[in-house]
Structure formats: structure tokens, C-alpha cells
Short mmCIF file of C-alpha atoms in Angstrom, two decimals:
data_model
loop_
_atom_site.label_atom_id
_atom_site.label_comp_id
_atom_site.label_asym_id
_atom_site.label_seq_id
_atom_site.Cartn_x
_atom_site.Cartn_y
_atom_site.Cartn_z
CA MET K 1 0.00 0.00 0.00
CA SER K 2 1.52 3.31 -1.04
CA ILE K 3 1.57 6.42 1.11
CA ASN K 4 -1.07 9.06 0.58
CA TYR K 5 1.19 12.08 0.05
CA LYS K 6 -1.56 14.52 0.97
CA LYS K 7 -1.85 12.98 4.44
CA PHE K 8 1.88 12.39 4.95
CA VAL K 9 3.47 14.63 7.60
CA PRO K 10 7.31 14.58 7.65
CA ARG K 11 8.40 13.65 11.18
CA PRO K 12 10.91 11.39 12.94
CA GLY K 13 9.89 7.74 12.78
CA LEU K 14 10.61 4.30 11.37
CA VAL K 15 10.53 3.83 7.60
CA ASN K 16 8.37 0.74 7.10
CA LYS K 17 7.98 -1.38 3.99
CA GLN K 18 4.34 -0.54 3.31
CA GLY K 19 5.19 2.33 1.03
CA ARG K 20 7.88 4.76 0.01
CA LEU K 21 8.67 8.24 1.21
CA PRO K 22 7.89 11.20 -1.03
CA ASP K 23 10.72 13.09 -2.68
CA PRO K 24 12.60 15.45 -0.34
CA SER K 25 11.85 19.13 -0.62
CA GLU K 26 15.47 20.32 -0.62
CA LEU K 27 19.16 19.42 -0.44
CA VAL K 28 20.91 21.02 2.52
CA CYS K 29 24.44 21.26 3.92
CA VAL K 30 24.84 20.14 7.51
CA GLU K 31 27.95 20.18 9.67
CA VAL K 32 28.35 16.93 11.59
CA PRO K 33 31.09 14.78 13.16
CA LYS K 34 31.70 12.04 10.57
CA VAL K 35 33.19 8.71 11.68
CA PHE K 36 36.24 7.83 9.55
CA ASP K 37 37.24 4.66 11.42
CA GLN K 38 36.23 2.70 14.49
CA CYS K 39 37.27 -0.45 16.31
CA LEU K 40 36.15 -2.50 19.31
CA ILE K 41 38.01 -3.17 22.56
CA LYS K 42 36.59 -6.15 24.49
CA ARG K 43 37.98 -7.01 27.92
CA CYS K 44 37.14 -9.30 30.83
CA LEU K 45 39.31 -8.33 33.82
CA VAL K 46 39.87 -10.01 37.18
CA TYR K 47 41.96 -8.90 40.14
CA ALA K 48 45.63 -9.86 40.23
CA GLU K 49 48.65 -8.22 41.81
CA GLY K 50 51.37 -6.76 39.63
CA PRO K 51 51.31 -4.92 36.29
CA ASP K 52 48.07 -4.80 34.33
CA THR K 53 47.57 -7.37 31.57
CA LEU K 54 44.86 -8.01 28.98
CA THR K 55 42.94 -10.06 31.59
CA THR K 56 43.98 -8.68 35.01
CA ASP K 57 44.01 -5.37 36.87
CA GLU K 58 45.33 -4.61 40.35
CA GLU K 59 42.75 -1.87 40.96
CA LEU K 60 39.81 -4.28 40.92
CA ARG K 61 40.31 -4.90 44.65
CA SER K 62 38.73 -2.54 47.18
CA ASP K 63 40.32 -1.03 50.24
CA PRO K 64 39.80 -3.08 53.43
CA ILE K 65 36.11 -3.19 54.42
CA ALA K 66 35.58 -4.18 58.04
CA ASN K 67 31.86 -4.89 58.07
CA ILE K 68 30.97 -6.21 54.60
CA LYS K 69 28.45 -9.06 54.59
CA ARG K 70 27.18 -9.52 51.02
CA TYR K 71 27.89 -8.02 47.59
CA ILE K 72 24.83 -6.70 45.71
CA SER K 73 25.77 -5.23 42.32
CA SER K 74 27.72 -2.46 40.57
CA ARG K 75 26.42 0.70 38.92
CA ASP K 76 27.19 4.10 37.37
CA PHE K 77 29.91 2.96 34.97
CA ARG K 78 31.86 5.82 33.38
CA VAL K 79 34.79 6.02 30.97
CA ARG K 80 37.09 9.04 30.61
CA LEU K 81 39.88 9.46 28.08
CA LEU K 82 42.99 10.77 29.85
CA SER K 83 45.50 11.02 27.01
CA ILE K 84 46.16 9.71 23.52
CA ASP K 85 49.32 9.35 21.45
CA LYS K 86 48.98 9.28 17.65
CA ILE K 87 52.01 7.85 15.86
CA PRO K 88 51.83 8.12 12.03
CA LEU K 89 52.64 4.90 10.20
CA ARG K 90 55.29 4.79 7.52
CA GLY K 91 53.97 4.94 3.98
CA ASP K 92 50.62 6.53 4.87
CA PRO K 93 50.52 9.14 7.66
CA ASN K 94 46.71 9.09 7.60
CA PHE K 95 46.94 5.75 9.42
CA LYS K 96 48.04 6.06 13.03
CA LYS K 97 49.15 3.84 15.86
CA LEU K 98 47.07 4.90 18.85
CA VAL K 99 48.08 4.60 22.50
CA LEU K 100 44.97 5.20 24.62
CA ASN K 101 45.09 5.98 28.34
CA TYR K 102 41.66 5.98 29.95
CA VAL K 103 39.99 5.38 33.30
CA ILE K 104 36.84 3.38 34.07
CA SER K 105 34.99 4.24 37.27
CA PHE K 106 31.98 2.69 39.00
CA TYR K 107 30.37 2.01 42.38
CA ALA K 108 29.97 -1.43 43.97
CA ASP K 109 27.08 -1.78 46.43
CA TYR K 110 27.16 -4.19 49.35
CA ILE K 111 25.29 -5.02 52.57
CA ASP K 112 27.12 -4.43 55.86
CA ASP K 113 26.71 -6.31 59.14
CA ASN K 114 23.92 -3.94 60.21
CA GLY K 115 21.86 -4.65 57.07
CA ALA K 116 22.51 -1.21 55.56
CA THR K 117 23.51 -0.68 51.92
CA GLN K 118 27.00 0.79 51.46
CA SER K 119 29.06 1.65 48.37
CA GLU K 120 32.70 1.31 47.37
CA PHE K 121 34.18 3.45 44.58
CA TYR K 122 36.52 1.95 41.96
CA GLU K 123 38.76 3.63 39.39
CA ILE K 124 40.48 1.39 36.86
CA ASN K 125 43.30 2.97 34.85
CA ARG K 126 43.91 1.20 31.56
CA THR K 127 46.18 1.53 28.52
CA ASP K 128 45.36 -0.01 25.14
CA ILE K 129 47.21 0.12 21.83
CA ILE K 130 45.54 0.11 18.42
CA GLY K 131 48.15 -0.82 15.84
CA ARG K 132 46.54 0.59 12.68
CA PHE K 133 43.74 3.15 12.75
CA TYR K 134 42.57 5.41 9.92
CA CYS K 135 42.57 8.85 11.51
CA PRO K 136 43.40 11.54 8.91
CA ASP K 137 44.11 15.12 9.85
CA SER K 138 41.68 17.78 8.73
CA ILE K 139 42.77 19.67 5.61
CA ALA K 140 40.80 22.81 6.51
CA GLN K 141 41.74 24.86 9.57
CA ILE K 142 38.69 25.70 11.68
CA SER K 143 38.08 28.87 13.66
CA SER K 144 34.90 30.13 15.31
CA SER K 145 33.67 33.41 16.77
CA SER K 146 31.52 31.67 19.35
CA GLU K 147 32.88 31.76 22.88
CA ASP K 148 30.98 28.59 23.73
CA ASP K 149 32.89 26.47 21.22
CA ILE K 150 35.56 24.28 22.73
CA MET K 151 38.67 24.78 20.64
CA CYS K 152 41.41 22.18 20.79
CA ASP K 153 44.75 21.63 19.10
CA GLU K 154 43.64 18.39 17.47
CA SER K 155 41.74 18.61 14.20
CA ASN K 156 40.17 15.18 14.66
CA ILE K 157 38.22 13.80 17.57
CA ILE K 158 38.91 10.49 19.31
CA LYS K 159 35.75 9.31 21.04
CA LEU K 160 35.15 6.38 23.41
CA GLU K 161 31.75 4.74 23.88
CA MET K 162 31.47 2.05 26.55
CA VAL K 163 29.08 -0.63 27.77
CA ALA K 164 30.32 -2.23 31.01
CA GLU K 165 29.10 -4.77 33.55
CA ALA K 166 30.39 -6.20 36.81
CA LEU K 167 30.28 -9.94 36.15
CA ASN K 168 31.04 -10.99 39.72
CA GLY K 169 31.87 -9.64 43.16
CA GLU K 170 33.78 -11.84 45.60
CA ILE K 171 34.43 -11.12 49.27
CA THR K 172 37.87 -12.40 50.23
CA GLU K 173 40.81 -11.64 52.53
CA ASP K 174 44.00 -9.82 51.63
CA GLU K 175 47.46 -10.76 52.88
CA ALA K 176 46.87 -8.87 56.14
CA GLY K 177 43.64 -10.75 56.84
CA ASN K 178 41.34 -7.81 56.03
CA LEU K 179 38.07 -8.31 54.16
CA VAL K 180 38.15 -6.89 50.63
CA LEU K 181 35.83 -6.97 47.62
CA ASP K 182 37.23 -8.21 44.29
CA ILE K 183 35.27 -7.29 41.16
CA THR K 184 35.28 -9.12 37.82
CA LEU K 185 34.74 -6.44 35.17
CA GLY K 186 33.61 -6.98 31.59
CA TYR K 187 33.36 -4.12 29.12
CA PHE K 188 33.12 -3.17 25.46
CA ILE K 189 34.61 0.10 24.21
CA VAL K 190 34.12 1.44 20.68
CA VAL K 191 36.96 3.77 19.66
CA LYS K 192 35.97 6.27 16.97
CA CYS K 193 37.91 8.79 14.91
CA GLN K 194 35.69 11.72 13.92
CA LEU K 195 36.16 14.84 11.82
CA ILE K 196 33.79 17.79 11.58
CA VAL K 197 32.67 17.88 7.93
CA GLN K 198 29.91 19.32 5.76
CA LEU K 199 27.57 16.78 4.20
CA LEU K 200 24.97 17.35 1.49
CA ILE K 201 21.81 15.49 2.48
CA PRO K 202 18.17 15.42 1.34
CA ALA K 203 15.70 17.04 3.71
CA TYR K 204 11.96 17.56 3.98
CA ASP K 205 11.67 20.57 6.24
CA TYR K 206 12.36 21.69 9.77
CA CYS K 207 11.32 19.21 12.44
CA PRO K 208 7.69 19.75 13.46
CA THR K 209 6.80 21.28 16.80
CA PRO K 210 6.44 18.48 19.36
CA ARG K 211 3.00 17.72 20.67
CA GLU K 212 1.91 18.78 24.12
CA ALA K 213 2.62 16.55 27.07
CA CYS K 214 0.13 13.73 27.49
CA GLU K 215 -2.34 13.95 30.31
CA GLU K 216 -1.69 11.69 33.24
CA GLU K 217 -3.68 8.49 32.96
CA PRO K 218 -5.95 7.65 35.89
CA GLU K 219 -4.68 4.93 38.18
CA GLU K 220 -6.15 1.56 37.28
CA ASP K 221 -8.19 -0.33 39.83
CA PRO K 222 -6.14 -3.39 40.91
CA CYS K 223 -9.22 -5.62 41.07
CA GLU K 224 -10.15 -4.77 37.47
CA ARG K 225 -6.61 -5.60 36.37
CA PHE K 226 -6.84 -8.88 38.30
CA GLU K 227 -10.15 -9.82 36.65
CA ARG K 228 -8.65 -9.38 33.16
CA ALA K 229 -5.55 -11.43 33.91
CA PRO K 230 -5.45 -15.07 32.70
CA VAL K 231 -5.57 -17.92 35.18
CA PRO K 232 -1.97 -18.70 36.22
CA LYS K 233 -0.28 -22.08 36.04
CA PHE K 234 -0.71 -24.19 39.15
CA TYR K 235 2.27 -26.45 38.45
CA PRO K 236 5.71 -25.87 36.89
CA ASP K 237 6.65 -27.23 33.47
CA GLN K 238 7.90 -30.80 33.53
CA ASN K 239 11.34 -31.76 32.28
CA LEU K 240 10.48 -34.94 30.37
CA GLU K 241 12.00 -36.63 27.35
CA PRO K 242 9.99 -38.38 24.59
CA LEU K 243 9.29 -42.06 25.23
CA PHE K 244 9.81 -42.94 21.57
CA GLN K 245 12.13 -41.61 18.89
CA GLU K 246 10.52 -39.53 16.18
CA CYS K 247 9.92 -41.44 12.96
CA ASP K 248 11.81 -40.12 9.92
CA GLY K 249 9.45 -41.79 7.46
CA THR K 250 11.72 -44.71 6.56
CA GLU K 251 10.89 -48.29 7.41
CA VAL K 252 13.46 -50.62 8.89
#
């Protein structure tokens, strides 16, 4: 079914397969950060003394905690890029060897002996090396009259995007016999090289004015919700295997 162009209102939304969009009304220039290259860093780290490796980190152990009883979970993961070294490769200076220094921080929640929830703060300093990364320098030199613009010496932008999770929290004793909390940390970091460029793109118009806030729905009566609910199972599913093998249609 095709779209009725007279009723079509350009707006943000999914483009489904039931029709096609009308022709754009104009071609416009927009200034955006364009991704020229990206790669993935995937790590699963556990506590171990000594220098950091690809699988261990000494900072995944807390300071001594006298009254810890049970680990709950970890939250508020953050990543911050501290410094970056870009070393041009021979033959093509647009490709760089990157040395990334960044810190991952988060809170670990636990229950103490009094039943109260407490938190321990972790900061994990990491260094990763990307051997070959396409990160060209900008040809144009950019200047702006706006005081709000953040001007930097680098023409390109190195950006880190992270998804992290504490896979485990173990209460153990250190060499002095103090209780400590060791965290097993798993994370994914996407490293991106971006340049501010002008792109020519098709457009329909300015974005429409958003609709007014929806009115608050009245609270539903719990008994009415209960009456509409299906009858629950009275017994769990059984874990049984077939008594006979399925026939494949061939006779023996």
C-alpha cells in the first residue's frame, strides 16, 4: 500500500515497507562529526597483583572493608579518556598507531553487618594500543567566533563509547587478613575517529513542533486488572523426554 502524500506529515519515525517516502523538498548542507574509522576493545578483567595485563588489573580490589556481609551489584559505569598518542605509520601518515590511556569508574554496592547498603568506589586505569587506525588530519583549519565552542589543538576527535558490567563480586581476605571486595569487570569500548565535515543530504523541512505533554492516565483499579488477567499455572513445566524416537518416514 503506497503512502497518501496529501496525508503524509514529515516527522521522525521508522521507515516501514508498506510504502515509500515522497521526494525530499530540498538538499541542505549540515555540519556533523563524521566517523572515519572505528574499532572495538573487548575485555574481561579479574583482580591480580602486579602490572596490568589483557585479563587482570590490580585496581579491581577494594580497600579493606571491616563490616561487609554480602555483595549486591555495581552501577554508574563511566569512561574518561585521559590522554592519547597518535604515531603516524610509515607509507601513509593518515593511518596512526594509537596509544589510549583511559579510566573506568563505578560504584559497587554491598550489605554491611547492620543490614545497611553501602558503596565502594573503583577507578580502573587502563592503557590499550591500536596498531593501525585510519585517523586523517583535517585539511581545513577551523576557527569560530563563538565563545561557547571548545577549541582544541587536534583537528580530529577520538571518542570512546562504553558498555560495562560487573560480572562478579567476591568477598575475600588480603594478605593482612582484612576483608576486601574483588570485582570481575567486563566491558566493550568502541573507539571512533571523527572529523567535523559538511555533508549534502536530502531534507523535507524543519522538524515539526512536538505535541503537548500527554495527560496523566488515571490509576487503574487493581481488582479490574486482576479480573482481566489469565488464570496462572498451578504447576511448573515438567522436564520430560519423549518415550519414543521420532519417525523419519523410513521403514526398517
